[in-house]
XYZ file of C-alpha atoms in Angstrom:
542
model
C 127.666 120.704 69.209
C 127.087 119.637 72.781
C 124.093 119.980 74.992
C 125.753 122.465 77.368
C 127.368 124.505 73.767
C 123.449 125.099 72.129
C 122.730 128.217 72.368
C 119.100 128.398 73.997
C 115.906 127.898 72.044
C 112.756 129.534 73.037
C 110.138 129.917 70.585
C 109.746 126.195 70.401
C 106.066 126.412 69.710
C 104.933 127.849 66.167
C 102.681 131.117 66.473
C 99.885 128.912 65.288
C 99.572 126.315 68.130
C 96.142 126.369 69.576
C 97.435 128.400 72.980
C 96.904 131.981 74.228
C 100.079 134.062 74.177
C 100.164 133.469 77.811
C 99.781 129.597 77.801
C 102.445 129.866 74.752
C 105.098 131.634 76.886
C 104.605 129.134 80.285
C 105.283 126.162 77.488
C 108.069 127.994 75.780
C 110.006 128.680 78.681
C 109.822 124.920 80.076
C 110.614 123.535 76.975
C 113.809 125.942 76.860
C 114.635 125.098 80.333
C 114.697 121.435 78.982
C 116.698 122.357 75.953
C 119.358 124.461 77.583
C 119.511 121.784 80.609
C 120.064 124.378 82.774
C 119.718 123.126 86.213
C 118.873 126.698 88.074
C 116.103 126.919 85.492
C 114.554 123.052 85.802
C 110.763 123.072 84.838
C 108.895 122.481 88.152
C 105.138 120.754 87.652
C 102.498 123.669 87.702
C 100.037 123.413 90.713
C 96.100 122.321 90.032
C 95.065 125.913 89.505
C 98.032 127.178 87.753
C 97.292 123.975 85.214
C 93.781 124.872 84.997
C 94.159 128.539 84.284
C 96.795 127.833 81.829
C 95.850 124.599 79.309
C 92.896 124.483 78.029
C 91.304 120.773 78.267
C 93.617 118.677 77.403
C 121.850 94.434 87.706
C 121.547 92.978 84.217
C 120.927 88.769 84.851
C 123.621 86.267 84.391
C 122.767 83.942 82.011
C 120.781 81.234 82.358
C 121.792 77.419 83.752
C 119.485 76.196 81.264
C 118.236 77.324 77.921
C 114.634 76.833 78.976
C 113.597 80.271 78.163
C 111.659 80.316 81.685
C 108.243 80.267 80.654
C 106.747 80.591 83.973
C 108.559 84.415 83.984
C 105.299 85.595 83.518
C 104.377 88.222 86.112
C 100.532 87.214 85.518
C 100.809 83.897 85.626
C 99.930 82.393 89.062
C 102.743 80.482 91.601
C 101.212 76.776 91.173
C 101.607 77.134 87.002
C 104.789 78.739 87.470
C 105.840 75.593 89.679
C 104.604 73.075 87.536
C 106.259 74.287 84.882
C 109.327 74.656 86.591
C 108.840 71.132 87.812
C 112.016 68.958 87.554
C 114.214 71.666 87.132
C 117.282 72.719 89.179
C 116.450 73.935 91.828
C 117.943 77.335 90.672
C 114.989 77.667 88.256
C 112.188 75.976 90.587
C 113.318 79.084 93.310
C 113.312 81.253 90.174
C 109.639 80.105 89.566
C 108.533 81.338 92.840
C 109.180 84.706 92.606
C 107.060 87.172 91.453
C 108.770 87.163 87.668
C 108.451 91.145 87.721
C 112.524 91.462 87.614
C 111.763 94.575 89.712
C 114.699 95.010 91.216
C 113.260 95.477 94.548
C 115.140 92.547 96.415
C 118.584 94.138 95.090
C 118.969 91.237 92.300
C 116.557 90.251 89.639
C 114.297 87.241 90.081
C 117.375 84.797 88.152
C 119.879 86.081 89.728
C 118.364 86.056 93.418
C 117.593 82.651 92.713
C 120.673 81.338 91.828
C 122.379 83.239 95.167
C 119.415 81.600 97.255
C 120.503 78.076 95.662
C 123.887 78.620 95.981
C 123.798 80.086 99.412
C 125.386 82.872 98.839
C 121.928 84.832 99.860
C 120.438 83.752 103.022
C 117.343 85.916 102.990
C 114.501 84.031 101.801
C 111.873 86.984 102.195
C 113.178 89.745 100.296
C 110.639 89.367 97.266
C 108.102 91.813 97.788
C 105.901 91.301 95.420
C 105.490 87.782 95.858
C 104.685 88.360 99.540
C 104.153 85.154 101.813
C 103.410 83.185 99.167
C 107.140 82.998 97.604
C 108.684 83.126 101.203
C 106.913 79.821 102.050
C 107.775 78.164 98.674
C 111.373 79.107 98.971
C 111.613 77.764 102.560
C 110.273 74.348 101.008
C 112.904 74.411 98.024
C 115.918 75.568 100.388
C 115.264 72.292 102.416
C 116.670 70.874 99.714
C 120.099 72.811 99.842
C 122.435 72.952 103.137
C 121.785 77.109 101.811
C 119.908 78.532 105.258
C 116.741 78.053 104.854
C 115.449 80.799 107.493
C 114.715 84.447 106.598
C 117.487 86.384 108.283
C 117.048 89.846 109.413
C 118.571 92.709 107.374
C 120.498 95.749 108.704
C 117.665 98.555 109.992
C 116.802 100.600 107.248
C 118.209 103.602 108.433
C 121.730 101.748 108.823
C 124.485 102.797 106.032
C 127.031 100.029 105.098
C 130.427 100.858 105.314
C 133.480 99.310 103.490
C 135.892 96.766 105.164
C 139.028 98.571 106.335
C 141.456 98.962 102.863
C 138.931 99.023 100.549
C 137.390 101.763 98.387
C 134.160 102.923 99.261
C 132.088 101.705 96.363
C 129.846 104.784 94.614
C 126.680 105.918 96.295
C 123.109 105.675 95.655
C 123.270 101.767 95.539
C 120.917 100.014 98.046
C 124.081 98.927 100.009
C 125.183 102.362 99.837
C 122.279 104.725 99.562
C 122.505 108.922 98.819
C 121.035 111.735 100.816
C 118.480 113.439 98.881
C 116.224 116.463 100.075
C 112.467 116.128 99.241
C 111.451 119.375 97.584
C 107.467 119.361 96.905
C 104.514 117.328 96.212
C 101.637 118.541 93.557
C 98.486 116.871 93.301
C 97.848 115.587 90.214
C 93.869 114.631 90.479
C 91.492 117.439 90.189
C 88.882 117.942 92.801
C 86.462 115.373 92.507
C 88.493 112.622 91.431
C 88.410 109.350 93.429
C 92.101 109.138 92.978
C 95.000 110.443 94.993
C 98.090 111.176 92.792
C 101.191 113.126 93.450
C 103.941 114.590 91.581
C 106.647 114.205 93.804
C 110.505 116.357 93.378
C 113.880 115.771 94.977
C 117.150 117.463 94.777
C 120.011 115.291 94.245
C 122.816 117.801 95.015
C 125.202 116.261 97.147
C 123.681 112.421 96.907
C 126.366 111.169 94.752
C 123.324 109.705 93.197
C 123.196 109.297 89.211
C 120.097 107.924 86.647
C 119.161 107.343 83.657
C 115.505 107.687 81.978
C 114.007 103.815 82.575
C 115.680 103.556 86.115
C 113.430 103.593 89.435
C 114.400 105.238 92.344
C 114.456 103.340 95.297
C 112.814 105.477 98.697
C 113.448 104.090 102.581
C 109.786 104.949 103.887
C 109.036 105.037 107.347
C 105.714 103.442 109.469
C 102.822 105.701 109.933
C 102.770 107.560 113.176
C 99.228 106.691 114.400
C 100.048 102.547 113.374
C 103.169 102.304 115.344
C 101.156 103.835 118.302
C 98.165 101.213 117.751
C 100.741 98.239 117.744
C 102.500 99.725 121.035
C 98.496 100.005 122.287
C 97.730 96.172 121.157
C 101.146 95.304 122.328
C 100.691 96.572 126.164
C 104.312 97.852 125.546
C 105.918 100.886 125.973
C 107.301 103.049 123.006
C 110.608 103.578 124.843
C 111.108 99.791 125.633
C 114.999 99.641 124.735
C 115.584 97.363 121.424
C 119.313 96.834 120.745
C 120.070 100.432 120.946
C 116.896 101.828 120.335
C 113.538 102.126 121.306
C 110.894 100.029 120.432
C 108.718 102.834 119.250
C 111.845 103.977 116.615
C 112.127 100.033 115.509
C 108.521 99.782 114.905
C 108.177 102.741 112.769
C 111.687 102.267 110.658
C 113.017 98.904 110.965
C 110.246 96.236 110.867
C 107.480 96.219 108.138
C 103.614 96.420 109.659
C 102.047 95.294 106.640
C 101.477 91.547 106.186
C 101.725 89.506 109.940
C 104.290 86.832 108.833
C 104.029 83.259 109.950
C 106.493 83.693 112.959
C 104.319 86.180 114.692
C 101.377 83.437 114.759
C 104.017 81.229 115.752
C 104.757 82.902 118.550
C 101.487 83.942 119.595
C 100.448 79.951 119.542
C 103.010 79.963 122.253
C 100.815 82.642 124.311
C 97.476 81.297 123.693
C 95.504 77.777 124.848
C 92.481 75.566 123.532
C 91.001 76.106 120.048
C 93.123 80.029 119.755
C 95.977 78.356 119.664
C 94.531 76.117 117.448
C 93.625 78.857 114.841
C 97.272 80.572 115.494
C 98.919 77.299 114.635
C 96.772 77.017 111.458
C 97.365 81.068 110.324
C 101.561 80.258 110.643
C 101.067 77.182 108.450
C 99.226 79.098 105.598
C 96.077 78.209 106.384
C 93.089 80.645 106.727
C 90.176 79.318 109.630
C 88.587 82.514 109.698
C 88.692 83.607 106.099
C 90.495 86.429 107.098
C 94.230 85.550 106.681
C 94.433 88.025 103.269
C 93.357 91.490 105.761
C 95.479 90.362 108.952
C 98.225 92.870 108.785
C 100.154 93.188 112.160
C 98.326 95.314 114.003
C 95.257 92.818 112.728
C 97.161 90.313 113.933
C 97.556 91.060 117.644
C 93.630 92.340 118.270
C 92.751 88.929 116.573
C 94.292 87.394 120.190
C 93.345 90.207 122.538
C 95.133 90.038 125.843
C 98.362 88.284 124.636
C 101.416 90.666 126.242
C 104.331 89.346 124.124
C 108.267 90.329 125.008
C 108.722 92.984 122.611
C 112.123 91.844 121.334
C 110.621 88.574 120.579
C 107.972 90.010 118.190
C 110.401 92.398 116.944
C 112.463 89.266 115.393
C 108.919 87.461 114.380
C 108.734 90.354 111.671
C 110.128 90.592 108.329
C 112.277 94.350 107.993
C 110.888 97.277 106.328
C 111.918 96.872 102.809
C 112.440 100.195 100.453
C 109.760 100.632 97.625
C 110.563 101.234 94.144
C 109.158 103.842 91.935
C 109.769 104.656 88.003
C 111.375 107.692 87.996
C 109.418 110.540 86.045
C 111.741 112.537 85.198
C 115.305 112.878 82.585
C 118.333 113.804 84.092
C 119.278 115.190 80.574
C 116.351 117.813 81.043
C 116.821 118.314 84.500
C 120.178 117.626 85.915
C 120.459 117.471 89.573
C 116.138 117.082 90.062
C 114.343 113.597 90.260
C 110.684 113.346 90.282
C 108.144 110.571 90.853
C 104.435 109.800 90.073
C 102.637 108.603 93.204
C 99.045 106.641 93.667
C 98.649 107.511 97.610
C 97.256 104.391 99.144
C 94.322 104.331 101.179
C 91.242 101.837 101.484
C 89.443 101.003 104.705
C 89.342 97.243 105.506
C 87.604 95.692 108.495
C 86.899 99.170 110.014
C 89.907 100.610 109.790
C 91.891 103.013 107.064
C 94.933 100.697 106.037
C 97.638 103.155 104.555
C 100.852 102.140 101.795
C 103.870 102.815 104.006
C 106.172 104.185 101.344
C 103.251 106.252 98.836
C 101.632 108.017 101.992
C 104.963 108.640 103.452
C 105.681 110.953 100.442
C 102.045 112.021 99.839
C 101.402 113.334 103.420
C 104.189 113.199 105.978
C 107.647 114.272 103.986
C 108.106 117.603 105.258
C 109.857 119.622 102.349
C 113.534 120.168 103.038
C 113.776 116.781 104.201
C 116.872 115.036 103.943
C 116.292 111.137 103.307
C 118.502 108.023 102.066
C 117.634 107.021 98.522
C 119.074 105.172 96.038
C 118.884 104.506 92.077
C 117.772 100.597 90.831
C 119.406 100.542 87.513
C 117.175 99.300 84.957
C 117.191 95.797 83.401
C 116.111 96.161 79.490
C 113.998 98.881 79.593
C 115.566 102.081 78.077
C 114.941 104.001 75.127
C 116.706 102.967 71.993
C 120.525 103.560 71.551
C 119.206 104.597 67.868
C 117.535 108.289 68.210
C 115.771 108.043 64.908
C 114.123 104.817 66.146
C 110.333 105.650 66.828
C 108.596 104.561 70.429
C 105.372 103.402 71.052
C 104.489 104.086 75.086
C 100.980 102.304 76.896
C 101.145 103.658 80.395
C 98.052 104.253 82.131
C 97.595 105.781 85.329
C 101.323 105.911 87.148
C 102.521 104.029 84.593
C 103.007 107.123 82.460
C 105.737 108.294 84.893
C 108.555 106.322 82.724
C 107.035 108.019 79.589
C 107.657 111.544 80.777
C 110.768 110.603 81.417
C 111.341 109.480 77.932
C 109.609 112.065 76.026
C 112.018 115.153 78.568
C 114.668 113.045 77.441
C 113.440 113.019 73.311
C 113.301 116.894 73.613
C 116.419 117.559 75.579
C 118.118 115.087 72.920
C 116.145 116.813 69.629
C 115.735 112.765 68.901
C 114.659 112.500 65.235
C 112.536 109.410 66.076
C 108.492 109.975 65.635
C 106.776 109.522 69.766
C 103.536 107.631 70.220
C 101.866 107.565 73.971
C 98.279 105.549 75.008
C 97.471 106.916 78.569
C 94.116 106.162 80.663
C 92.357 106.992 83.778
C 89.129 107.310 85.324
C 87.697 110.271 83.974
C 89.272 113.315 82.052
C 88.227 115.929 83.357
C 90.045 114.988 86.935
C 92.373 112.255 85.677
C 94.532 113.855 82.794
C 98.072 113.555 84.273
C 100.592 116.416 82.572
C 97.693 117.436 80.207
C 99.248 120.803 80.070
C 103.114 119.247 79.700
C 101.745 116.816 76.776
C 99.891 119.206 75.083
C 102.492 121.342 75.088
C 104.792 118.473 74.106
C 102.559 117.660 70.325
C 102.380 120.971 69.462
C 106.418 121.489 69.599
C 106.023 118.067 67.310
C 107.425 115.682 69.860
C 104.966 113.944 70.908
C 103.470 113.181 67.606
C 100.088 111.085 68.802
C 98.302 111.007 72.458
C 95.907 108.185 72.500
C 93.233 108.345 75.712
C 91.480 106.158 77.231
C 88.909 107.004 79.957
C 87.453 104.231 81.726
C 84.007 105.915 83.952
C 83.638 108.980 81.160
C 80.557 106.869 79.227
C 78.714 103.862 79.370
C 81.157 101.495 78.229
C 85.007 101.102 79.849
C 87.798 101.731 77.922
C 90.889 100.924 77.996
C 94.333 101.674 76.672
C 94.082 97.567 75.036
C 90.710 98.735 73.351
C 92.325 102.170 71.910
C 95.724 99.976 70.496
C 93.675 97.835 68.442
C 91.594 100.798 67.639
C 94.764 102.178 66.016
C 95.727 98.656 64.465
C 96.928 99.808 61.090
C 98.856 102.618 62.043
C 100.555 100.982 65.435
C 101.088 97.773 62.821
C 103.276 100.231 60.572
C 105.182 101.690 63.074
C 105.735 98.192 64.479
C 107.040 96.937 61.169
C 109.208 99.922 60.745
C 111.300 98.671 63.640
C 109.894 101.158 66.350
C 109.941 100.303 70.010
C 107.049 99.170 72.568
C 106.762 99.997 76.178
C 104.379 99.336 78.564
C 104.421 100.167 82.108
C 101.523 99.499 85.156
C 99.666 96.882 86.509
C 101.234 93.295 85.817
C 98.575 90.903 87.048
C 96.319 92.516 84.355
C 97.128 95.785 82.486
C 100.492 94.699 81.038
C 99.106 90.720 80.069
C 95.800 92.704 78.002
C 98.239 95.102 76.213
C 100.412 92.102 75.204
C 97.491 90.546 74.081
C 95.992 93.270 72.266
C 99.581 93.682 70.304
C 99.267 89.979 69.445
C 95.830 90.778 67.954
C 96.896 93.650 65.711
C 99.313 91.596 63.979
C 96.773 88.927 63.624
C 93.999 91.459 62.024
C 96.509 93.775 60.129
C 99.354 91.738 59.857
C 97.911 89.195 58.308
C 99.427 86.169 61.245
C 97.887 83.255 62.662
C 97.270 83.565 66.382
C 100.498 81.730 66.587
C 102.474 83.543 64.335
C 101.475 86.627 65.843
C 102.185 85.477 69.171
C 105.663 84.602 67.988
C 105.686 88.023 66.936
C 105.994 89.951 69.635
C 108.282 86.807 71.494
C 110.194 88.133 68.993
C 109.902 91.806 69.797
C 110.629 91.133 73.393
C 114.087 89.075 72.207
C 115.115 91.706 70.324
C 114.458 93.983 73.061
C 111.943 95.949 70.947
C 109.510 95.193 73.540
C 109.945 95.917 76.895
C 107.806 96.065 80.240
C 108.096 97.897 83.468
C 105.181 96.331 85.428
C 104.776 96.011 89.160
């Protein structure tokens, strides 16, 4: 019998669950809106209050040149290892080694495959990994000296630009990066509870009319746009302005949507050591060679940048093309399209953190946390995942560590579980600050083990006592039990923080089959190598 064929089914949860017959009926009716996946009855988040009144407190990579196995594509590791390791490689792999190694997706290849285009030369933008930052960029400008591939990081089209296909071809689907949808922003919920030191949003869309399709394990890819009040402090430092014309536009309109304000690359202090004399220019000459006189060079962002040399009055084209474009961030997708067909929804961290006397914003998570108007329409676009997806198998079990936003995948899979009645037992570690304020879809997860799909909910709360946990301290906690569900074949997935979270968890899974598997460290290490090549552990980390 198909999805759309089931006849609904409401009384999901058995008389018995610990709920009032008012909490019961709020969860029955979203987990029938899941089951009958009927779109004009999608289950929305429920606000702060309603939550608090209701629950009670609770582009897949080619194959490789080499059979190296790449062991510098390690997201933790840092660039000089990852270079040494790669060292006497093709220079494929040593450009490979550069990157950031978190296969995000984010550039529009994965870190193997951008690599080989970069060596080949069929990519000529050097600066499109975002997670690696300045640090890659200059790296890969050294290794491209070594190819007749350009070697200079060549401007994209503005964000807001849609590609369109050469005359007598088919226009290729939307929602690609190339070829992005139009989606309309519905809503934003806070997920924090007053007093938290955290600012975290559930964030809807409605796809109708995007063209736009995804599957639980994808990220959706979002075209932000500059902060108001930072665009007007540029255009202040600047001495320029806003409707100086740019190529067709203004340059207030390219400096909030076309050119990223974050980092100030090494071509602005390039060109500023052409404004400046004496020891300034000096210190400019040493900031665009990767150097840091000041101890500063980390903080300068743009706007940074330009009160560092107060008084310079740049032509405004010519720092225009000094910056790198305003790249679209990725997000895991929070949702199932199974549950809710035609709705997307995200899991936000807003950004915020004052530096050097001034409140420095994230472009793309304070775009949808404060200034998305809803009804919005706005380009988006799906970044298909690359080996992480729930198992083909529905009677295989899942293991899920995602603390924090990281639990956004996780929803996804267990809405997708329920809409699918997968037979296959559900195990999720989240962890946060503090519970009371920090318990992300406590009501929805609840809900979720008492209708028996969610069969465990291990939490982790990292300021609720005198000692810090984490979601690596509860796994081996739960050794022997994670240790038979591992050697029953289930699944692992972890998704966060990859400098840290991600490398602990990993370690933590090593240590469990060390204590209760009986390994040496080696073995046990081999272990989950082994996991990861049979793709029964996977990692979404960023």
């Amino acid at each position: 019998m198909s999805l759309q064929s089931r006849p609904p089914v409401v009384p999901v949860l058995p008389d018995s669950a610990p709920f009032s017959a008012e909490q019961r009926a709020w969860l029955n009716g979203f987990f029938a809106a899941i089951l009958s996946t009927d779109a004009g009855h999608a289950p929305m988040a429920l606000s702060a209050g309603d939550a608090a009144a209701l629950m009670p407190d609770i582009s897949a990579p080619a194959p490789a040149e080499e059979d190296d196995g790449a062991p510098w594509h390690d997201p933790s590791m840092p660039l000089p290892e990852r270079m040494a390791l790669a060292e006497g490689k093709a220079l494929p792999r040593r450009m490979m080694a550069a990157m950031a190694q978190q296969d995000c997706g984010q550039c529009g290849y994965v870190c193997e495959t951008y690599a080989q285009a970069l060596a080949s030369g069929a990519e000529s933008k050097l600066n499109l990994c975002a997670p690696g930052g300045k640090e890659t960029l200059r790296m890969l400008k050294q290794l491209a000296a070594e190819t007749s591939a350009p070697a200079e990081a060549a401007p994209e089209a503005p964000a807001t630009a849609v590609a369109h296909p050469a005359p007598g071809h088919a226009a290729p689907a939307t929602g690609t990066r190339e070829y992005p949808g139009e989606v309309t922003f519905l809503s934003r919920t806070r997920l924090n509870k007053e007093g938290s030191e955290k600012e975290t949003w559930h964030v809807e869309f409605d796809l109708a009319g995007s063209g736009i399709d995804y599957a639980a394990g994808d990220s959706f890819g979002v075209f932000p746009v500059n902060d108001p009040g930072l665009v007007a402090a540029v255009l202040e430092a600047l001495h320029a302005p806003a409707d100086f014309p740019i190529a067709g536009h203004t340059l207030a309109e390219v400096l909030a949507r076309e050119v990223c304000l974050k980092s100030a690359p090494d071509a602005l202090f390039t060109l500023i050591s052409y404004l400046v004399g004496g020891a300034r220019k000096a210190k400019a000459r040493a900031l665009a060679n990767g150097e840091d006189p000041d101890g500063d060079a980390a903080s300068l962002d743009v706007l940074a940048a330009l009160r560092k040399f107060p008084g310079i009055r740049p032509d405004p084209e010519a720092l225009v093309e000094c910056l790198e474009p305003l790249q679209p961030r990725l997000y895991s997708i929070s949702s199932s399209p199974v549950a809710t067909p035609g709705r997307l929804t995200l899991t936000v961290d807003a950004v915020r953190y004052d530096l050097e006397g001034r409140t420095r914003l994230g472009v793309a998570s304070t775009f949808l946390g404060d200034r998305l108007a809803p009804g919005t329409r706005m380009k988006a676009y799906i970044q298909k995942a690359h080996g992480f997806a729930l198992p083909q198998d529905l009677a295989k079990d899942v293991i899920m560590v995602g603390p924090g936003t990281g639990i956004a995948p996780f929803r996804s899979f267990l809405h997708e579980r329920l809409a699918t009645r997968a037979p296959g037992r559900n195990w999720l570690f989240f962890g946060h600050q503090r519970r009371e304020t920090d318990f992300f879809y406590e009501d929805e997860l609840s809900g979720l083990q008492a209708a028996g799909c969610l069969t465990r909910l291990d939490t982790a709360w990292s300021r609720d006592g005198e000692r810090k946990v984490y979601v690596q301290d509860r796994i081996r906690e739960a050794g022997p039990e994670l240790w038979g569900w591992l050697k029953d074949g289930a699944h692992f997935y972890v998704c966060g923080d990859a400098k840290r979270m991600a490398k602990d968890v990993e370690k933590a899974v090593a240590d469990v089959a060390a204590t209760h598997g009986g390994l040496s460290a080696e073995a046990a290490a081999k272990f989950v190598a082994d996991l990861k090549t049979a793709g029964r552990y996977q990692a979404d980390v960023y």
